[in-house]
Tab-separated table of C-alpha atoms and ligand atoms in Angstrom:
chain	number	residue	atom	x	y	z
A	1	UNK	CA	94.677	83.571	108.228
A	2	UNK	CA	96.738	81.965	105.073
A	3	UNK	CA	100.472	83.238	104.437
A	4	UNK	CA	102.992	82.393	101.439
A	5	UNK	CA	105.903	80.693	102.746
A	6	UNK	CA	108.422	81.585	100.348
A	7	UNK	CA	112.274	80.230	100.166
A	8	UNK	CA	114.297	82.290	97.978
A	9	UNK	CA	117.241	81.949	95.954
A	10	UNK	CA	115.792	79.767	92.650
A	11	UNK	CA	115.754	81.450	89.248
A	12	UNK	CA	112.647	80.927	87.879
A	13	UNK	CA	112.420	79.243	84.169
A	14	UNK	CA	109.330	78.272	81.986
A	15	UNK	CA	106.239	79.751	80.475
A	16	UNK	CA	103.169	81.214	82.001
A	17	UNK	CA	99.729	81.776	80.059
A	18	UNK	CA	98.549	84.897	81.404
A	19	UNK	CA	95.116	84.987	82.597
A	20	UNK	CA	92.188	87.537	81.479
A	21	UNK	CA	92.571	90.939	83.120
A	22	UNK	CA	90.660	91.190	86.489
A	23	UNK	CA	90.050	94.861	86.016
A	24	UNK	CA	88.336	94.371	82.576
A	25	UNK	CA	86.550	90.972	83.579
A	26	UNK	CA	84.894	92.567	86.537
A	27	UNK	CA	83.286	95.582	84.444
A	28	UNK	CA	82.625	93.196	81.421
A	29	UNK	CA	80.254	90.936	83.659
A	30	UNK	CA	78.417	94.103	85.185
A	31	UNK	CA	77.901	95.227	81.698
A	32	UNK	CA	76.038	92.223	80.832
A	33	UNK	CA	73.489	93.527	83.022
A	34	UNK	CA	72.617	96.111	80.304
A	35	UNK	CA	70.925	93.448	78.225
A	36	UNK	CA	68.027	91.226	78.641
A	37	UNK	CA	69.286	87.517	77.916
A	38	UNK	CA	72.603	85.223	78.083
A	39	UNK	CA	76.087	87.094	77.728
A	40	UNK	CA	79.140	85.464	77.657
A	41	UNK	CA	82.269	86.199	78.749
A	42	UNK	CA	85.576	84.010	77.917
A	43	UNK	CA	88.704	83.862	79.806
A	44	UNK	CA	87.292	85.165	83.139
A	45	UNK	CA	90.335	84.648	85.767
A	46	UNK	CA	89.414	82.382	89.041
A	47	UNK	CA	89.998	85.267	91.504
A	48	UNK	CA	88.299	85.926	94.594
A	49	UNK	CA	86.918	89.604	93.399
A	50	UNK	CA	84.942	87.714	90.572
A	51	UNK	CA	83.192	85.569	92.806
A	52	UNK	CA	82.039	88.732	95.009
A	53	UNK	CA	80.962	90.423	91.606
A	54	UNK	CA	79.252	87.147	90.989
A	55	UNK	CA	77.103	87.489	94.343
A	56	UNK	CA	76.437	90.776	93.307
A	57	UNK	CA	74.893	90.069	90.335
A	58	UNK	CA	73.307	87.527	91.543
A	59	UNK	CA	71.443	89.361	94.134
A	60	UNK	CA	70.217	92.096	91.144
A	61	UNK	CA	68.557	88.918	90.207
A	62	UNK	CA	71.066	87.445	87.256
A	63	UNK	CA	72.270	84.101	87.067
A	64	UNK	CA	75.722	83.689	86.735
A	65	UNK	CA	77.522	80.335	85.625
A	66	UNK	CA	81.118	79.334	85.158
A	67	UNK	CA	82.137	76.880	83.139
A	68	UNK	CA	85.835	76.616	83.083
A	69	UNK	CA	87.053	80.115	82.204
A	70	UNK	CA	83.766	81.269	80.604
A	71	UNK	CA	81.119	82.996	82.419
A	72	UNK	CA	77.557	83.158	81.320
A	73	UNK	CA	75.438	85.654	82.582
A	74	UNK	CA	71.559	85.099	82.333
A	75	UNK	CA	69.897	88.576	82.871
A	76	UNK	CA	66.177	88.712	83.541
A	77	UNK	CA	63.751	91.383	81.882
A	78	UNK	CA	63.102	93.039	85.481
A	79	UNK	CA	66.164	93.304	87.595
A	80	UNK	CA	66.901	94.603	91.251
A	81	UNK	CA	68.169	97.928	91.676
A	82	UNK	CA	69.729	97.450	95.249
A	83	UNK	CA	73.128	96.146	95.772
A	84	UNK	CA	73.892	94.990	99.438
A	85	UNK	CA	76.527	96.859	101.765
A	86	UNK	CA	77.941	93.390	102.576
A	87	UNK	CA	78.926	92.742	99.196
A	88	UNK	CA	79.782	96.209	97.887
A	89	UNK	CA	82.066	96.910	100.766
A	90	UNK	CA	84.191	93.613	99.770
A	91	UNK	CA	84.823	95.172	96.064
A	92	UNK	CA	85.388	98.291	94.750
A	93	UNK	CA	84.405	97.776	91.279
A	94	UNK	CA	81.119	97.221	92.636
A	95	UNK	CA	80.182	101.045	92.125
A	96	UNK	CA	80.223	100.187	88.406
A	97	UNK	CA	76.763	98.783	88.729
A	98	UNK	CA	75.375	102.121	89.243
A	99	UNK	CA	75.647	103.299	85.659
A	100	UNK	CA	73.775	100.183	84.378
A	101	UNK	CA	71.218	100.047	86.951
A	102	UNK	CA	70.240	103.478	86.426
A	103	UNK	CA	70.102	102.854	82.629
A	104	UNK	CA	68.077	99.616	83.001
A	105	UNK	CA	65.986	100.426	86.303
A	106	UNK	CA	65.808	104.408	86.315
A	107	UNK	CA	66.709	104.264	89.867
A	108	UNK	CA	69.433	102.361	91.885
A	109	UNK	CA	70.506	101.957	95.511
A	110	UNK	CA	74.143	101.367	95.729
A	111	UNK	CA	75.855	100.773	99.046
A	112	UNK	CA	79.570	102.573	99.094
A	113	UNK	CA	81.967	100.592	97.623
A	114	UNK	CA	85.034	98.953	99.304
A	115	UNK	CA	88.106	97.644	97.882
A	116	UNK	CA	91.973	97.740	98.696
A	117	UNK	CA	93.501	100.079	101.409
A	118	UNK	CA	95.731	102.101	98.975
A	119	UNK	CA	94.609	105.418	99.807
A	120	UNK	CA	91.330	107.825	99.109
A	121	UNK	CA	89.260	106.479	96.496
A	122	UNK	CA	86.613	108.861	95.834
A	123	UNK	CA	83.556	108.601	93.343
A	124	UNK	CA	82.975	112.071	93.175
A	125	UNK	CA	83.642	112.050	89.278
A	126	UNK	CA	81.331	109.191	88.722
A	127	UNK	CA	78.783	111.196	90.623
A	128	UNK	CA	79.247	114.596	88.997
A	129	UNK	CA	79.266	112.895	85.249
A	130	UNK	CA	75.888	111.087	86.190
A	131	UNK	CA	74.528	113.843	87.394
A	132	UNK	CA	75.170	115.989	84.305
A	133	UNK	CA	73.284	113.295	82.456
A	134	UNK	CA	70.182	113.966	84.549
A	135	UNK	CA	70.765	111.620	87.653
A	136	UNK	CA	69.451	112.855	90.976
A	137	UNK	CA	71.892	111.458	93.365
A	138	UNK	CA	71.890	111.448	97.013
A	139	UNK	CA	74.265	110.081	99.463
A	140	UNK	CA	73.200	108.847	102.529
A	141	UNK	CA	74.345	106.716	105.473
A	142	UNK	CA	72.948	103.399	103.460
A	143	UNK	CA	75.034	104.476	100.509
A	144	UNK	CA	73.832	106.247	97.187
A	145	UNK	CA	70.238	106.575	95.971
A	146	UNK	CA	70.018	107.505	92.390
A	147	UNK	CA	67.235	108.602	90.272
A	148	UNK	CA	66.600	109.354	86.460
A	149	UNK	CA	63.752	108.341	84.435
A	150	UNK	CA	66.083	108.675	81.130
A	151	UNK	CA	69.499	109.520	81.177
A	152	UNK	CA	70.393	112.466	78.660
A	153	UNK	CA	73.639	112.480	76.783
A	154	UNK	CA	75.959	115.352	77.392
A	155	UNK	CA	79.305	116.738	77.058
A	156	UNK	CA	81.595	115.720	80.098
A	157	UNK	CA	85.013	116.705	80.884
A	158	UNK	CA	86.710	114.449	83.397
A	159	UNK	CA	89.300	116.342	85.492
A	160	UNK	CA	91.294	113.455	86.099
A	161	UNK	CA	91.186	110.166	83.582
A	162	UNK	CA	89.579	108.022	86.264
A	163	UNK	CA	89.360	104.470	85.236
A	164	UNK	CA	86.017	103.882	87.322
A	165	UNK	CA	84.752	107.086	86.320
A	166	UNK	CA	85.003	106.427	82.459
A	167	UNK	CA	83.608	102.893	82.822
A	168	UNK	CA	80.599	104.001	85.125
A	169	UNK	CA	79.816	107.102	82.640
A	170	UNK	CA	80.169	104.743	79.605
A	171	UNK	CA	77.826	102.222	80.743
A	172	UNK	CA	75.324	105.039	81.359
A	173	UNK	CA	75.664	106.442	77.923
A	174	UNK	CA	75.057	103.508	75.908
A	175	UNK	CA	71.423	103.902	76.297
A	176	UNK	CA	71.212	107.399	77.098
A	177	UNK	CA	69.128	109.698	74.854
A	178	UNK	CA	71.262	111.445	72.558
A	179	UNK	CA	75.117	111.736	72.083
A	180	UNK	CA	77.688	111.559	75.339
A	181	UNK	CA	81.388	113.168	74.673
A	182	UNK	CA	83.506	112.070	77.451
A	183	UNK	CA	87.219	114.120	77.316
A	184	UNK	CA	90.047	112.897	79.325
A	185	UNK	CA	88.621	109.686	79.476
A	186	UNK	CA	90.808	106.796	80.644
A	187	UNK	CA	92.852	104.810	78.143
A	188	UNK	CA	93.535	101.539	79.599
A	189	UNK	CA	93.444	98.750	77.792
A	190	UNK	CA	90.743	97.070	79.907
A	191	UNK	CA	88.614	100.314	79.343
A	192	UNK	CA	88.912	99.835	75.954
A	193	UNK	CA	88.129	96.267	76.507
A	194	UNK	CA	84.641	97.269	78.118
A	195	UNK	CA	83.731	99.407	75.264
A	196	UNK	CA	84.486	96.588	72.772
A	197	UNK	CA	82.148	94.313	74.494
A	198	UNK	CA	79.667	97.186	74.530
A	199	UNK	CA	79.741	97.485	70.795
A	200	UNK	CA	79.173	93.768	70.376
A	201	UNK	CA	76.132	94.362	72.475
A	202	UNK	CA	75.072	97.057	69.816
A	203	UNK	CA	76.396	100.352	71.345
A	204	UNK	CA	77.413	103.139	69.485
A	205	UNK	CA	80.893	103.968	70.517
A	206	UNK	CA	83.701	105.457	68.874
A	207	UNK	CA	87.461	106.931	70.083
A	208	UNK	CA	87.785	103.376	72.545
A	209	UNK	CA	91.122	103.316	73.816
A	210	UNK	CA	91.567	106.781	73.212
A	211	UNK	CA	91.026	110.225	75.516
A	212	UNK	CA	87.687	111.291	73.889
A	213	UNK	CA	84.800	108.931	73.745
A	214	UNK	CA	81.876	109.724	71.854
A	215	UNK	CA	78.803	107.486	72.760
A	216	UNK	CA	75.456	107.645	70.781
A	217	UNK	CA	72.720	106.023	72.836
A	218	UNK	CA	70.476	103.312	71.469
A	219	UNK	CA	67.048	102.458	72.533
A	220	UNK	CA	68.380	98.765	73.871
A	221	UNK	CA	71.426	96.576	73.823
A	222	UNK	CA	71.146	92.989	72.932
A	223	UNK	CA	73.546	89.983	74.908
A	224	UNK	CA	77.027	89.227	73.244
A	225	UNK	CA	80.230	86.906	73.704
A	226	UNK	CA	83.565	88.326	74.316
A	227	UNK	CA	86.990	87.179	75.626
A	228	UNK	CA	88.610	89.395	78.306
A	229	UNK	CA	91.737	91.121	77.285
A	230	UNK	CA	95.066	89.583	78.828
A	231	UNK	CA	96.073	90.971	82.193
A	232	UNK	CA	98.970	93.249	81.644
A	233	UNK	CA	99.175	93.405	85.471
A	234	UNK	CA	99.794	89.776	85.990
A	235	UNK	CA	102.142	89.661	83.286
A	236	UNK	CA	104.398	92.488	84.576
A	237	UNK	CA	104.106	90.816	87.763
A	238	UNK	CA	105.678	87.602	86.573
A	239	UNK	CA	108.026	89.614	84.387
A	240	UNK	CA	109.378	91.032	87.697
A	241	UNK	CA	109.367	87.623	89.214
A	242	UNK	CA	111.659	86.431	86.432
A	243	UNK	CA	114.020	89.570	86.669
A	244	UNK	CA	114.290	89.447	90.717
A	245	UNK	CA	115.455	86.007	90.193
A	246	UNK	CA	117.793	86.188	87.305
A	247	UNK	CA	115.110	83.666	85.548
A	248	UNK	CA	114.049	83.210	82.138
A	249	UNK	CA	110.262	83.398	81.691
A	250	UNK	CA	107.822	83.368	78.556
A	251	UNK	CA	104.671	85.023	78.957
A	252	UNK	CA	101.865	84.173	76.534
A	253	UNK	CA	98.454	85.442	75.893
A	254	UNK	CA	99.112	88.944	76.585
A	255	UNK	CA	99.522	91.927	74.299
A	256	UNK	CA	103.295	93.452	74.911
A	257	UNK	CA	101.956	96.822	73.580
A	258	UNK	CA	99.749	97.247	76.792
A	259	UNK	CA	103.059	96.985	78.876
A	260	UNK	CA	105.364	99.341	76.885
A	261	UNK	CA	106.449	101.697	79.643
A	262	UNK	CA	107.081	98.814	82.359
A	263	UNK	CA	108.907	96.863	79.677
A	264	UNK	CA	111.168	99.703	78.495
A	265	UNK	CA	111.975	100.281	82.253
A	266	UNK	CA	112.797	96.808	82.675
A	267	UNK	CA	115.332	96.866	79.727
A	268	UNK	CA	116.934	100.229	81.239
A	269	UNK	CA	117.611	98.288	84.469
A	270	UNK	CA	119.430	95.759	82.689
A	271	UNK	CA	116.820	92.737	82.043
A	272	UNK	CA	116.304	91.433	78.760
A	273	UNK	CA	113.044	91.578	77.204
A	274	UNK	CA	111.915	90.249	73.969
A	275	UNK	CA	108.268	91.145	72.653
A	276	UNK	CA	106.578	88.891	70.078
A	277	UNK	CA	103.179	89.005	68.662
A	278	UNK	CA	100.983	87.892	71.759
A	279	UNK	CA	104.126	86.885	74.087
A	280	UNK	CA	106.868	87.959	75.991
A	281	UNK	CA	110.164	86.909	76.925
A	282	UNK	CA	111.900	88.133	80.074
A	283	UNK	CA	115.552	87.293	81.069
A	284	UNK	CA	117.515	88.295	84.010
A	285	UNK	CA	121.087	89.138	83.527
A	286	UNK	CA	122.571	89.272	86.857
A	287	UNK	CA	123.051	93.157	86.278
A	288	UNK	CA	120.320	95.060	87.759
A	289	UNK	CA	120.939	98.618	87.323
A	290	UNK	CA	118.744	102.003	88.905
A	291	UNK	CA	115.927	103.336	87.013
A	292	UNK	CA	113.234	105.835	88.275
A	293	UNK	CA	109.492	105.336	87.595
A	294	UNK	CA	106.599	107.675	88.005
A	295	UNK	CA	103.352	106.249	88.010
A	296	UNK	CA	100.099	107.915	85.836
A	297	UNK	CA	97.273	106.821	83.877
A	298	UNK	CA	97.823	104.756	81.240
A	299	UNK	CA	99.870	105.141	78.846
A	300	UNK	CA	101.947	105.875	81.723
A	301	UNK	CA	103.645	103.634	84.289
A	302	UNK	CA	100.956	101.373	85.856
A	303	UNK	CA	100.434	102.018	89.680
A	304	UNK	CA	99.490	98.401	90.010
A	305	UNK	CA	103.137	97.577	89.070
A	306	UNK	CA	104.550	100.296	91.514
A	307	UNK	CA	105.252	97.820	94.707
A	308	UNK	CA	106.716	95.242	92.567
A	309	UNK	CA	109.080	97.246	90.861
A	310	UNK	CA	109.987	98.820	94.349
A	311	UNK	CA	110.808	95.226	95.202
A	312	UNK	CA	112.820	94.933	92.018
A	313	UNK	CA	115.022	97.931	92.551
A	314	UNK	CA	115.851	97.250	95.799
A	315	UNK	CA	118.247	94.686	93.984
A	316	UNK	CA	119.321	97.182	91.460
A	317	UNK	CA	122.702	98.817	91.765
A	318	UNK	CA	122.155	102.630	92.298
A	319	UNK	CA	119.569	104.879	93.744
A	320	UNK	CA	116.231	104.533	92.093
A	321	UNK	CA	113.220	107.338	92.659
A	322	UNK	CA	109.863	105.487	92.568
A	323	UNK	CA	107.147	108.328	92.327
A	324	UNK	CA	103.427	107.629	93.233
A	325	UNK	CA	100.745	109.768	91.655
A	326	UNK	CA	97.793	107.736	91.381
A	327	UNK	CA	96.923	106.275	94.818
A	328	UNK	CA	97.927	108.343	98.367
A	329	UNK	CA	98.427	105.078	100.194
A	330	UNK	CA	100.314	102.785	97.797
A	331	UNK	CA	103.755	102.576	99.826
A	332	UNK	CA	102.494	100.078	102.381
A	333	UNK	CA	105.202	97.642	101.247
A	334	UNK	CA	108.111	100.199	102.260
A	335	UNK	CA	108.317	99.340	105.697
A	336	UNK	CA	107.909	95.243	104.947
A	337	UNK	CA	110.912	95.590	102.568
A	338	UNK	CA	112.784	97.639	104.832
A	339	UNK	CA	112.320	94.634	107.553
A	340	UNK	CA	113.501	92.245	104.730
A	341	UNK	CA	116.906	94.588	104.815
A	342	UNK	CA	115.963	96.783	101.675
A	343	UNK	CA	117.212	100.359	101.780
A	344	UNK	CA	114.424	102.396	101.077
A	345	UNK	CA	113.509	105.913	101.912
A	346	UNK	CA	109.662	107.367	101.807
A	347	UNK	CA	109.711	111.204	101.185
A	348	UNK	CA	106.150	112.045	100.682
A	349	UNK	CA	104.879	110.385	97.382
A	350	UNK	CA	108.548	109.469	96.333
A	351	UNK	CA	110.390	106.558	97.507
A	352	UNK	CA	114.222	106.620	97.478
A	353	UNK	CA	115.460	102.914	96.729
A	354	UNK	CA	119.357	102.437	97.399
A	355	UNK	CA	120.509	99.197	96.066
A	356	UNK	CA	121.506	96.538	95.785
A	357	UNK	CA	120.814	95.165	99.468
A	358	UNK	CA	120.958	91.944	100.007
A	359	UNK	CA	117.264	90.806	101.202
A	360	UNK	CA	116.481	88.406	104.534
A	361	UNK	CA	113.601	86.333	104.788
A	362	UNK	CA	111.031	87.697	107.445
A	363	UNK	CA	107.342	87.501	108.177
A	364	UNK	CA	105.931	90.370	106.314
A	365	UNK	CA	102.558	91.677	105.653
A	366	UNK	CA	100.800	92.545	102.272
A	367	UNK	CA	97.677	94.434	102.791
A	368	UNK	CA	96.675	94.749	99.464
A	369	UNK	CA	96.676	92.516	96.161
A	370	UNK	CA	99.886	94.204	94.659
A	371	UNK	CA	101.724	94.779	97.946
A	372	UNK	CA	101.223	91.070	98.896
A	373	UNK	CA	102.371	89.972	95.220
A	374	UNK	CA	105.504	92.225	95.658
A	375	UNK	CA	106.472	90.751	98.737
A	376	UNK	CA	106.222	87.261	97.330
A	377	UNK	CA	108.654	88.314	94.564
A	378	UNK	CA	110.952	90.097	97.308
A	379	UNK	CA	110.997	86.854	99.187
A	380	UNK	CA	111.968	84.910	95.778
A	381	UNK	CA	115.196	87.198	95.887
A	382	UNK	CA	115.731	86.657	99.664
A	383	UNK	CA	117.948	84.471	101.867
A	384	UNK	CA	115.914	82.090	104.046
A	385	UNK	CA	112.378	81.959	104.423
A	386	UNK	CA	109.936	84.669	104.203
A	387	UNK	CA	106.525	84.584	105.176
A	388	UNK	CA	103.968	86.917	103.641
A	389	UNK	CA	100.604	86.968	105.739
A	390	UNK	CA	96.887	87.858	104.216
A	391	UNK	CA	96.975	85.768	101.248
A	392	UNK	CA	93.377	86.566	100.868
A	393	UNK	CA	94.593	89.841	99.334
A	394	UNK	CA	96.621	88.328	96.581
A	395	UNK	CA	93.730	85.844	95.749
A	396	UNK	CA	91.789	88.813	94.942
A	397	UNK	CA	93.644	89.549	91.923
A	398	UNK	CA	95.781	86.673	90.906
A	399	UNK	CA	94.468	82.825	90.339
A	400	UNK	CA	96.787	80.262	92.249
A	401	UNK	CA	99.872	82.628	92.456
A	402	UNK	CA	101.569	79.981	94.407
A	403	UNK	CA	101.005	76.890	92.295
A	404	UNK	CA	101.832	78.808	89.238
A	405	UNK	CA	105.310	80.127	90.806
A	406	UNK	CA	105.857	76.872	91.806
A	407	UNK	CA	105.160	75.538	87.995
A	408	UNK	CA	108.315	78.081	87.134
A	409	UNK	CA	110.601	76.166	90.068
A	410	UNK	CA	109.807	78.477	92.748
A	411	UNK	CA	109.769	77.467	96.395
A	412	UNK	CA	106.260	78.619	97.570
A	413	UNK	CA	103.796	77.366	99.574
A	414	UNK	CA	100.692	78.615	100.935
A	415	UNK	CA	99.374	77.399	104.266
A	416	UNK	CA	97.266	78.556	107.182
A	417	UNK	CA	99.559	80.185	109.883
A	418	UNK	CA	98.366	79.135	113.473
A	419	UNK	CA	97.942	81.569	116.617
A	420	UNK	CA	101.290	81.247	117.723
A	421	UNK	CA	102.816	81.845	114.378
A	422	UNK	CA	100.772	85.013	113.673
A	423	UNK	CA	101.552	86.518	117.078
A	424	UNK	CA	105.364	86.222	116.726
A	425	UNK	CA	105.206	87.762	113.127
A	426	UNK	CA	103.345	90.424	114.489
A	427	UNK	CA	105.687	90.903	117.556
A	428	UNK	CA	108.667	90.993	115.518
A	429	UNK	CA	106.910	93.495	113.319
A	430	UNK	CA	106.549	95.932	116.419
A	431	UNK	CA	110.088	95.344	117.632
B	501	LIG	N1	89.485	109.413	91.782
B	501	LIG	C1	88.930	110.562	92.176
B	501	LIG	N2	87.531	110.851	92.257
B	501	LIG	C2	86.887	110.057	91.224
B	501	LIG	C3	87.620	108.707	91.024
B	501	LIG	C4	88.839	108.462	91.076
B	501	LIG	O1	89.247	111.347	93.021
B	501	LIG	O2	85.303	109.948	90.951
B	501	LIG	C5	90.793	109.333	92.187
B	501	LIG	C6	90.886	108.306	93.080
B	501	LIG	O3	90.909	108.442	94.543
B	501	LIG	C7	92.539	107.638	92.873
B	501	LIG	C8	92.532	108.044	91.318
B	501	LIG	O4	91.702	108.914	91.097
B	501	LIG	O5	93.415	108.571	93.579
B	501	LIG	C9	92.585	107.076	90.525
B	501	LIG	O6	91.204	106.324	90.635
B	501	LIG	P1	90.558	105.563	89.501
B	501	LIG	O7	88.901	105.903	89.431
B	501	LIG	O8	91.567	105.820	88.093
B	501	LIG	O9	90.768	104.001	89.462
B	501	LIG	P2	89.833	102.933	90.099
B	501	LIG	O10	88.590	102.782	89.137
B	501	LIG	O11	89.136	103.107	91.602
B	501	LIG	C10	90.804	101.043	88.888
B	501	LIG	C11	91.565	99.736	89.242
B	501	LIG	C12	92.684	100.010	89.980
B	501	LIG	C13	93.701	100.877	89.446
B	501	LIG	C14	93.309	101.907	88.876
B	501	LIG	C15	94.317	102.815	88.108
B	501	LIG	C16	89.473	98.467	89.265
B	501	LIG	C17	88.516	97.647	89.899
B	501	LIG	N3	90.721	99.075	89.873
B	501	LIG	O12	90.657	101.773	90.151
B	501	LIG	O13	93.412	98.219	90.290
B	501	LIG	O14	95.029	100.857	90.099
B	501	LIG	O15	92.166	101.610	88.263
B	501	LIG	O16	94.645	102.092	86.983
B	501	LIG	O17	89.394	98.382	88.028
B	501	LIG	C18	94.335	96.908	91.379
B	501	LIG	O18	94.331	95.856	90.670
B	501	LIG	O19	95.234	96.577	92.019
B	501	LIG	C19	93.773	98.154	91.381
B	501	LIG	C20	93.903	98.599	92.801
């Protein structure tokens, strides 16, 4: 098991080019399935989740070739319509192939998706939306079996602005017969990015980036080329790294407008933030103050930055209230931060953080991609050595996390823990 070994106390400084967004890239490569021929996606991050998605596509008959940050997806005229359980269980985003497979093959067998352990992750809205478009879907022990000769456009009101459901229905609707009106659609920049790629492929979509999408079905799509939008969550993570270490970090290749609320909260917490055209400068001032945050669908505060802010607020003076509204299991970082000396109290879906409390190094477990990254950030502010186990979760969403932090002056190494070290950490955690 690999771990991050972090020695805190160094202010970070330098420039980080932000990679393409994980949560867009994964869907863009799936969207390529909709057109026979070669689509090319640029600015694709070298993360573990993409390697799994690549395997899913290859299993479906596509050829996926990585060349630097580019990814060429060659899609044959006939594709397979079954995703294997072993791959789907590794990746939540694998469910997004359901819409394209139904559109391309008229049927699909899709294993139930896996992903991070951050609470219940239902797909009822994906399924009821597709059913409204005429799909017959059964859920059995092997996963989902869906059929539809041709999907038919219709009006769908999502009860909640789900990212995955919006994307799946969008992907299904672009070649459906007639018009689909999707109300209360997710407005995340990654969803708008998927819509932009589909439009380049010949789809007829209006309202991308708003809560009402109107999709007029076309007969067929053609391959296209597209560059993935910058990863606002990766940028936000490095911004917190700068703030928590009283450092100064410039982030390039990201649209500050995609981070309006997190940046506003950083400023209110006493962090200096300068937003440029496609870059940000974040500077710690040594005077962190309390702020409250509450996660919501975009443009609300992103749940994917909540654990990082929790770590940051443990260093702010006063009591901050952090409210998680999106996932019911996204406070797994709390007991780990407590072991490092943070004063955090959990009250249902609220966490009350009282600070500042000096953090001390400990062996802690990051059991999802954001929790792992947030614990590394906590380690950067802690006295002594912090060992963040299960580094593989962080690999799912951050390419070369340790090396990129080192390039900013952090003391972060990555290495395999031996059995005795792992057991010692587990014993300390249980104590
Ligand atoms: N939900 C339902 N029914 C559905 C769909 C969703 O009840 O049919 C619930 C979920 O259980 C959850 C909430 O709605 O409580 C949000 O789910 P949503 O569908 O919006 O999220 P997702 O598509 O599963 C994506 C990202 C997540 C990110 C969320 C919210 C991908 C692969 N994942 O998940 O990213 O947190 O949107 O922005 O795009 C991460 O990157 O760390 C991560 C977890």
